[in-house]
Tab-separated table of C-alpha atoms and ligand atoms in Angstrom:
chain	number	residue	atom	x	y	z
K	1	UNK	CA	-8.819	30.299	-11.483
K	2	UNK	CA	-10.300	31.862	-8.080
K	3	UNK	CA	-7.068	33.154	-5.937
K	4	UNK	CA	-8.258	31.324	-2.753
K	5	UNK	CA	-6.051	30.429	-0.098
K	6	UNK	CA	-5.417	26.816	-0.297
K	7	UNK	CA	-4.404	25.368	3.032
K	8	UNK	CA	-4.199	21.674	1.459
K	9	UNK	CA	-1.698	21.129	-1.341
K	10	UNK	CA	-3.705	17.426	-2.339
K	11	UNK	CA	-7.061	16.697	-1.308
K	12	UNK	CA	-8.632	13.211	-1.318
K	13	UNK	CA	-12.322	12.781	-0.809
K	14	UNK	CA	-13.836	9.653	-0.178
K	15	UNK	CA	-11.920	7.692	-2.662
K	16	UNK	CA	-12.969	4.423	-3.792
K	17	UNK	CA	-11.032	2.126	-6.542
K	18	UNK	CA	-10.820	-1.514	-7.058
K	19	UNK	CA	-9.931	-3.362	-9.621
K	20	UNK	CA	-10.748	-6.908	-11.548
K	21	UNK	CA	-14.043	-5.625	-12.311
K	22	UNK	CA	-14.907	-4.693	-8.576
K	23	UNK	CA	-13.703	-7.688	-7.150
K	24	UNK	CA	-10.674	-6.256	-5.435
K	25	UNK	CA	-11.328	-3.023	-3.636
K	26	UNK	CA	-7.521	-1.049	-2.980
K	27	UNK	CA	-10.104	1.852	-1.260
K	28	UNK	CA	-13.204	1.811	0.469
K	29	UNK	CA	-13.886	5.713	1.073
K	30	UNK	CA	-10.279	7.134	1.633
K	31	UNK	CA	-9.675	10.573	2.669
K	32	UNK	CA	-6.434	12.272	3.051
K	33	UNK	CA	-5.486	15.981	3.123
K	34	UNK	CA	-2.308	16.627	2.517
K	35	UNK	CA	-1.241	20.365	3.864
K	36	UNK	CA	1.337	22.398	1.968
K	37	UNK	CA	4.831	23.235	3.042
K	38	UNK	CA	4.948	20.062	5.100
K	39	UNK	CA	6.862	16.462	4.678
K	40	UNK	CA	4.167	13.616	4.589
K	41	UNK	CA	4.711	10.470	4.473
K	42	UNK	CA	2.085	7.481	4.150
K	43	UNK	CA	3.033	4.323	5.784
K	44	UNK	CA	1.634	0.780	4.732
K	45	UNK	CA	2.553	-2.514	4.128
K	46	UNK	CA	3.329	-4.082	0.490
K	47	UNK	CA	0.170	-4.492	-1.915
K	48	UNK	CA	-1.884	-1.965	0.472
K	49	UNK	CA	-2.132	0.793	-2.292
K	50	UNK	CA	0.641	3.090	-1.753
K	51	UNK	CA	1.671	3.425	-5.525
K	52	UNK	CA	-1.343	3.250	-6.691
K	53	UNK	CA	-1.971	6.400	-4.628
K	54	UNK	CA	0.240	8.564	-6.153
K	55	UNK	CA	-1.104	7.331	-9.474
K	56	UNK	CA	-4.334	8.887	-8.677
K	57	UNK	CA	-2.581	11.620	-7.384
K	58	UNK	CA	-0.951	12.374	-10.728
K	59	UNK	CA	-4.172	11.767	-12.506
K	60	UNK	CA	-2.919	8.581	-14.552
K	61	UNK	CA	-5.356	6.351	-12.767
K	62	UNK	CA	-9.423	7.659	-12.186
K	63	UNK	CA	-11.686	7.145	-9.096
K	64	UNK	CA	-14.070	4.476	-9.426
K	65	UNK	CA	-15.696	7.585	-6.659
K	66	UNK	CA	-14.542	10.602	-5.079
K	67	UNK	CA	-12.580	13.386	-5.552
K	68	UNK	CA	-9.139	14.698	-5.852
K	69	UNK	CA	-8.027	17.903	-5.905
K	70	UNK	CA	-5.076	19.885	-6.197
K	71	UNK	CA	-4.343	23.201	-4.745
K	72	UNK	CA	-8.496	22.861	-4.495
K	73	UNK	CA	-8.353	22.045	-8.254
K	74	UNK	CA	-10.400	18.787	-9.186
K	75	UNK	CA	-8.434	16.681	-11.389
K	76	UNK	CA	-9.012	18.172	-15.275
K	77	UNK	CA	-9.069	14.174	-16.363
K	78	UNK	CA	-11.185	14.831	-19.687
K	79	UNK	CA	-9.016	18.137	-20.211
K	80	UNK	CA	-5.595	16.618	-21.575
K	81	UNK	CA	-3.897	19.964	-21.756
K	82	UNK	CA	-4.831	21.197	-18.803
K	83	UNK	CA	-3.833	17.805	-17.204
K	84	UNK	CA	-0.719	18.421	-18.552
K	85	UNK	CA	-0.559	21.539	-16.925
K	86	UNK	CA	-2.034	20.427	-13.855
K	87	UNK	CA	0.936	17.674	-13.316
K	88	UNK	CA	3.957	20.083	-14.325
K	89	UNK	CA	3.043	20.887	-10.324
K	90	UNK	CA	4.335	17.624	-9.361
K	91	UNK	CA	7.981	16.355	-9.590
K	92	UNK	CA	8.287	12.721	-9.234
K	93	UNK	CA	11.175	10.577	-7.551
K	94	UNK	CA	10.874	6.985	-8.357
K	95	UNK	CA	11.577	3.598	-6.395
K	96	UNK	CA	14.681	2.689	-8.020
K	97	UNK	CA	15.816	6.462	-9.618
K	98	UNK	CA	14.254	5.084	-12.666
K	99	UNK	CA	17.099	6.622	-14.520
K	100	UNK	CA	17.572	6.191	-18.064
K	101	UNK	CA	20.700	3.797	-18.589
K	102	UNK	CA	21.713	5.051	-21.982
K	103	UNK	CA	21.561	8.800	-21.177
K	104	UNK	CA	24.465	10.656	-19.666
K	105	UNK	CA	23.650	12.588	-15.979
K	106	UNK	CA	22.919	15.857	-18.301
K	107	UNK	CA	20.474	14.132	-20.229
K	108	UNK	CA	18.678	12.385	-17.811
K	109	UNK	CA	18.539	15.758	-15.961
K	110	UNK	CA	17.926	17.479	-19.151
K	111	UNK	CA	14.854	15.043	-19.933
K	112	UNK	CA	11.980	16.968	-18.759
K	113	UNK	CA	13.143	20.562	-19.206
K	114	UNK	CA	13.113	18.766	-23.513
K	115	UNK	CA	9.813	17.375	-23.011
K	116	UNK	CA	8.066	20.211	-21.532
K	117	UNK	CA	9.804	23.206	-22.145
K	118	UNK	CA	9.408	23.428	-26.199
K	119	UNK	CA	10.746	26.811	-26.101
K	120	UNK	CA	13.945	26.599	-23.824
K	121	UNK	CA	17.550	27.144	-25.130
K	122	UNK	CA	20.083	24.544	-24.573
K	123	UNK	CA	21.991	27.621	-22.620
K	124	UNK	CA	18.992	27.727	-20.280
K	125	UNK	CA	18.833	23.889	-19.682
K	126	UNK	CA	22.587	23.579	-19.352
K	127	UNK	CA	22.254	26.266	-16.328
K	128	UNK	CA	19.302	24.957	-15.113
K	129	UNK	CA	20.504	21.306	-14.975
K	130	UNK	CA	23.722	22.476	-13.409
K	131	UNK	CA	21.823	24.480	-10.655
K	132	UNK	CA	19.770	21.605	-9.842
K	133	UNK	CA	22.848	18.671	-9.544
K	134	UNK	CA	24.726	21.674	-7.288
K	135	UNK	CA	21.314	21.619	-5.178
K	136	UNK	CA	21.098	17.690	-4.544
K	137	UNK	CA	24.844	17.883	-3.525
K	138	UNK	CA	26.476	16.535	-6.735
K	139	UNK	CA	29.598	18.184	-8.593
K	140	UNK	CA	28.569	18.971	-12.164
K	141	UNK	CA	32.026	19.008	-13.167
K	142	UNK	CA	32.541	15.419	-11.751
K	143	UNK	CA	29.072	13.990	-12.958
K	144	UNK	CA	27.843	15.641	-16.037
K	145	UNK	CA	29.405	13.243	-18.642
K	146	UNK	CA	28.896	9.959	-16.712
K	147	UNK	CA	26.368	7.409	-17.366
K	148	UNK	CA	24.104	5.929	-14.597
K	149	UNK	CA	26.417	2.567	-14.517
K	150	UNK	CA	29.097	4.851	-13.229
K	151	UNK	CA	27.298	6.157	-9.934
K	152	UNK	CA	26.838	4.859	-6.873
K	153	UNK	CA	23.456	4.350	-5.598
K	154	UNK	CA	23.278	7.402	-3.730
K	155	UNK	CA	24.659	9.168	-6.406
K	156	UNK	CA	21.843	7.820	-8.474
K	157	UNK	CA	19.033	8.748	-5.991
K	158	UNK	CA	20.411	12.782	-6.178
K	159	UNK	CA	20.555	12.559	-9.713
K	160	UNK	CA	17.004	11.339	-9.638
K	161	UNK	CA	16.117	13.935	-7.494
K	162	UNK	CA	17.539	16.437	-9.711
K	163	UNK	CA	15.519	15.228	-12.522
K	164	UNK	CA	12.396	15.303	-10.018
K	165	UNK	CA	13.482	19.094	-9.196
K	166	UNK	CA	13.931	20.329	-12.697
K	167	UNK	CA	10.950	21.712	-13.579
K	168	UNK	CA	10.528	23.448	-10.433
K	169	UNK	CA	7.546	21.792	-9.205
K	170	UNK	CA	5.445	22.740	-6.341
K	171	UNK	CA	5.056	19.173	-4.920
K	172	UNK	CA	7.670	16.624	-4.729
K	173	UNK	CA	6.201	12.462	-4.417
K	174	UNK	CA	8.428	10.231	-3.730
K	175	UNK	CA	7.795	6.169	-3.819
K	176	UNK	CA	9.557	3.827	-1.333
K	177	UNK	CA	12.443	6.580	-1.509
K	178	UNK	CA	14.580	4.417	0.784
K	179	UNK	CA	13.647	0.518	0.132
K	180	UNK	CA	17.198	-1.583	-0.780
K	181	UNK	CA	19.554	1.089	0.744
K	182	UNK	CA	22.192	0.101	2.453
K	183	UNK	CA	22.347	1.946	5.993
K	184	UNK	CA	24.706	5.118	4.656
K	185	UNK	CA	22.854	5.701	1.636
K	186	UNK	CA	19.173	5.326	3.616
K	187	UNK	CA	20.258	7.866	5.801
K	188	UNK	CA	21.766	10.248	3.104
K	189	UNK	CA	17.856	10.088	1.252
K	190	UNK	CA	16.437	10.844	4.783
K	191	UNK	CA	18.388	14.086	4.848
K	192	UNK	CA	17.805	14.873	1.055
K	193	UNK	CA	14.281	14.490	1.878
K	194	UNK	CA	14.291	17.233	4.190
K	195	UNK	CA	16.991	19.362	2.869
K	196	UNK	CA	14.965	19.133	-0.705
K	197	UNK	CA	11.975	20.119	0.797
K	198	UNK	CA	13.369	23.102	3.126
K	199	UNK	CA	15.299	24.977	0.249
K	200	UNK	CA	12.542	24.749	-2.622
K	201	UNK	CA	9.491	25.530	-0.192
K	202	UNK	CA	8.136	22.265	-1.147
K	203	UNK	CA	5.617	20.217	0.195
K	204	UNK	CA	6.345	16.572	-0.181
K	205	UNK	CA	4.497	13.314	0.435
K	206	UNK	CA	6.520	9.998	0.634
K	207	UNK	CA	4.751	6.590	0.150
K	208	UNK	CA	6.941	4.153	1.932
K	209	UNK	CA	6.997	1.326	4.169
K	210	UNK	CA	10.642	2.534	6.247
K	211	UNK	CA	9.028	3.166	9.503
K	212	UNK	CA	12.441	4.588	10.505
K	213	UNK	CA	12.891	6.996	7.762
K	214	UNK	CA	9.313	8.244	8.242
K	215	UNK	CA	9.746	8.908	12.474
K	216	UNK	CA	13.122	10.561	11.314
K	217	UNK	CA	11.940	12.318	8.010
K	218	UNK	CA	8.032	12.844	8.521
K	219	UNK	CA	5.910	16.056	9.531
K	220	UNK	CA	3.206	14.266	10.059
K	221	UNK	CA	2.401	10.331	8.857
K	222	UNK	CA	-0.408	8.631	8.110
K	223	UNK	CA	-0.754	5.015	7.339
K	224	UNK	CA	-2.955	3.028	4.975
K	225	UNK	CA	-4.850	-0.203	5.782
K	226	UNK	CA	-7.438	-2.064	4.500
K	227	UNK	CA	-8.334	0.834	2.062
K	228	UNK	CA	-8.710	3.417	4.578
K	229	UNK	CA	-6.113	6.139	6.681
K	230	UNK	CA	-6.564	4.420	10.235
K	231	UNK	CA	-3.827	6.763	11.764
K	232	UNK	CA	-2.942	10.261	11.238
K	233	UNK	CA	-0.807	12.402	13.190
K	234	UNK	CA	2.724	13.494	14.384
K	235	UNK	CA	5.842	11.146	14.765
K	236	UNK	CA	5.377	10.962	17.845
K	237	UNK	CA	1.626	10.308	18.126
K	238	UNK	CA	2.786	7.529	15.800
K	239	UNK	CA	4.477	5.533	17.931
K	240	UNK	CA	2.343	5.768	20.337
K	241	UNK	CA	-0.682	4.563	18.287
K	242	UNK	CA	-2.737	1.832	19.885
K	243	UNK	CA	-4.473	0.376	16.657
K	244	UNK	CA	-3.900	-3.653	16.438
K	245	UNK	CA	-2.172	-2.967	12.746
K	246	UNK	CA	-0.200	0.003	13.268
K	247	UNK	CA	1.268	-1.323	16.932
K	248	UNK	CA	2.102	-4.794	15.090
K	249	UNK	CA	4.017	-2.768	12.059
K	250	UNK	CA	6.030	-0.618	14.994
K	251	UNK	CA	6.449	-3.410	17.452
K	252	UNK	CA	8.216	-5.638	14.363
K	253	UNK	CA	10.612	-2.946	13.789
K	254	UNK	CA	11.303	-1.703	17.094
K	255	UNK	CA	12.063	-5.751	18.370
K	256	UNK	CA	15.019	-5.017	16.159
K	257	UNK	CA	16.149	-2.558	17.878
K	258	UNK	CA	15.736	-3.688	21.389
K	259	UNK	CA	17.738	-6.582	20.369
K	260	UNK	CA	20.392	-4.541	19.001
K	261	UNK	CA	20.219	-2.868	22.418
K	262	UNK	CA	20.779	-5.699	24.279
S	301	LIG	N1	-3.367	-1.608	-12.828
S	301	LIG	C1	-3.686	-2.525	-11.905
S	301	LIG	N2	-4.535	-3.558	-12.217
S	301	LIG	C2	-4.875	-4.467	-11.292
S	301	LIG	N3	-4.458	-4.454	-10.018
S	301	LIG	C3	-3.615	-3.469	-9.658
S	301	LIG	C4	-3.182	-2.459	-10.579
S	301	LIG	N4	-2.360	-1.612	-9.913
S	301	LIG	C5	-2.267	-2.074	-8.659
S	301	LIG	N5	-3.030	-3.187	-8.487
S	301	LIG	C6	-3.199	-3.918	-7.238
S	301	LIG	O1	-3.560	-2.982	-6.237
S	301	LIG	C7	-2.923	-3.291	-5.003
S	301	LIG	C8	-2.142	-2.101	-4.502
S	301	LIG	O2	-0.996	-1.908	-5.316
S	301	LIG	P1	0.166	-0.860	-4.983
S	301	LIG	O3	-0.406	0.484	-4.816
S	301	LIG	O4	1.183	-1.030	-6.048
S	301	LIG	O5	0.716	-1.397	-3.582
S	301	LIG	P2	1.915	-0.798	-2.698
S	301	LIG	O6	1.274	-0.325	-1.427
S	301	LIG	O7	2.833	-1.950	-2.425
S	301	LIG	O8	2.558	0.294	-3.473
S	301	LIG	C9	-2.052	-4.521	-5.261
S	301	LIG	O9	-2.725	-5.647	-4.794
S	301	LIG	C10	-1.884	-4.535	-6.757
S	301	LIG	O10	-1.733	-5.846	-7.215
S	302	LIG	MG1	4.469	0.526	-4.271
């Protein structure tokens, strides 16, 4: 592989899916270039195509047209080795932790270091597992042993991110990282986020809908509508976006604020 500078850590061209035998487009010709070292996060209502998204990102689902690339790599989809390769760069944190109920903290954390790693000891994972939980702010001592049913839900969400971390991964995705918090624990992901992304040299891209999280979280958002990016920019910018869809999303969160203010 050339050793090119690559200024874009995921690069969508001109993506087009749909599904039901063409009858329901999700994109009409989306682009998105997602820059390394950066927090992104892509805002959108429900059903718009935000998981599917990160689907294509990871290669599990193929454009109907276009291109994706990573680190300026197309997508090896006909290469299943080198696809397997080509997604050990990504470390995945899911909507609801996703952890697996009958596996202890360890081996939930353990998982993908198993999977992937044929040729690691079970010294090497147990340091490696411990390093990680001590990274997402967790007490290995105090968490190790338990099962998911034992944590709290932001105790859950680190442990997920631990998982996400193992493998070392050079992007971190994270889908609707915040939706069904309570207040404290929504907060607690927002700084994760950034405090995940800061220590590993990361770049991560969130797909959410938590306008609030994004304008606290976000490098730079963009946000997804009728198949298509139809704002990209800073926070700021953001809320100061005149298109009809965008001002409608921000105005129906920020009317809860002004009556808060009240
Ligand atoms: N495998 C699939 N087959 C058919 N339709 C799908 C499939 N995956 C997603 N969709 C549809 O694509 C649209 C976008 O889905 P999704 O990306 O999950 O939305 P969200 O932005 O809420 O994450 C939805 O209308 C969903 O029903
Ligand atoms: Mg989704």
């Amino acid at each position: 592989m050339a050793q090119t500078q690559q200024e874009f850590a995921i690069e969508i061209r001109d993506l087009h899916k749909s599904f039901g035998e063409g009858r329901y487009h999700v994109y009409s010709g989306l682009d998105v270039k997602i820059p390394k070292g950066l927090i992104t996060f892509i805002l959108g209502p429900s059903g718009v195509g935000k998981s599917v998204l990160l689907k294509h990102t990871l290669g599990l689902l193929k454009p109907d047209r276009g291109d994706i690339l990573i680190f300026g790599r197309a997508i090896p989809y006909d290469k299943p080795r080198e696809l397997n390769e080509m997604r050990k760069h990504f470390g995945m944190l899911f909507q609801y932790a996703a952890l697996f109920d009958d596996f202890t903290v360890f081996q939930n954390v353990a998982f993908p270091l198993v999977e992937h790693r044929k040729d690691i000891t079970l010294d090497e994972i147990k340091k490696k597992v411990v390093d990680k939980l001590r990274a997402v702010g967790l007490d290995p001592e105090n968490t190790l042993d338990k099962y998911p049913s034992e944590l709290s839900g932001g105790m859950k969400k680190r442990v997920g991110l631990a998982r996400a971390i193992v493998l070392e991964p050079q992007i971190l995705l994270y889908d609707e990282p915040t939706t069904g918090l309570d207040p404290v624990t929504r907060a607690m992901v927002d700084d994760l986020i950034l405090e995940t992304n800061a220590k590993f040299g990361l770049t991560s891209v969130v797909i959410s809908h938590d306008i609030l999280s994004a304008l606290y979280s976000a490098d730079q958002i963009g946000f997804l509508h009728g198949g298509k990016i139809v704002f990209w920019g800073t926070p700021k910018e953001f809320t100061q976006c005149n298109h009809e869809v965008v001002r409608n999303f921000l105005d129906a969160e920020m009317k809860h604020r002004k009556e808060l203010e009240q």
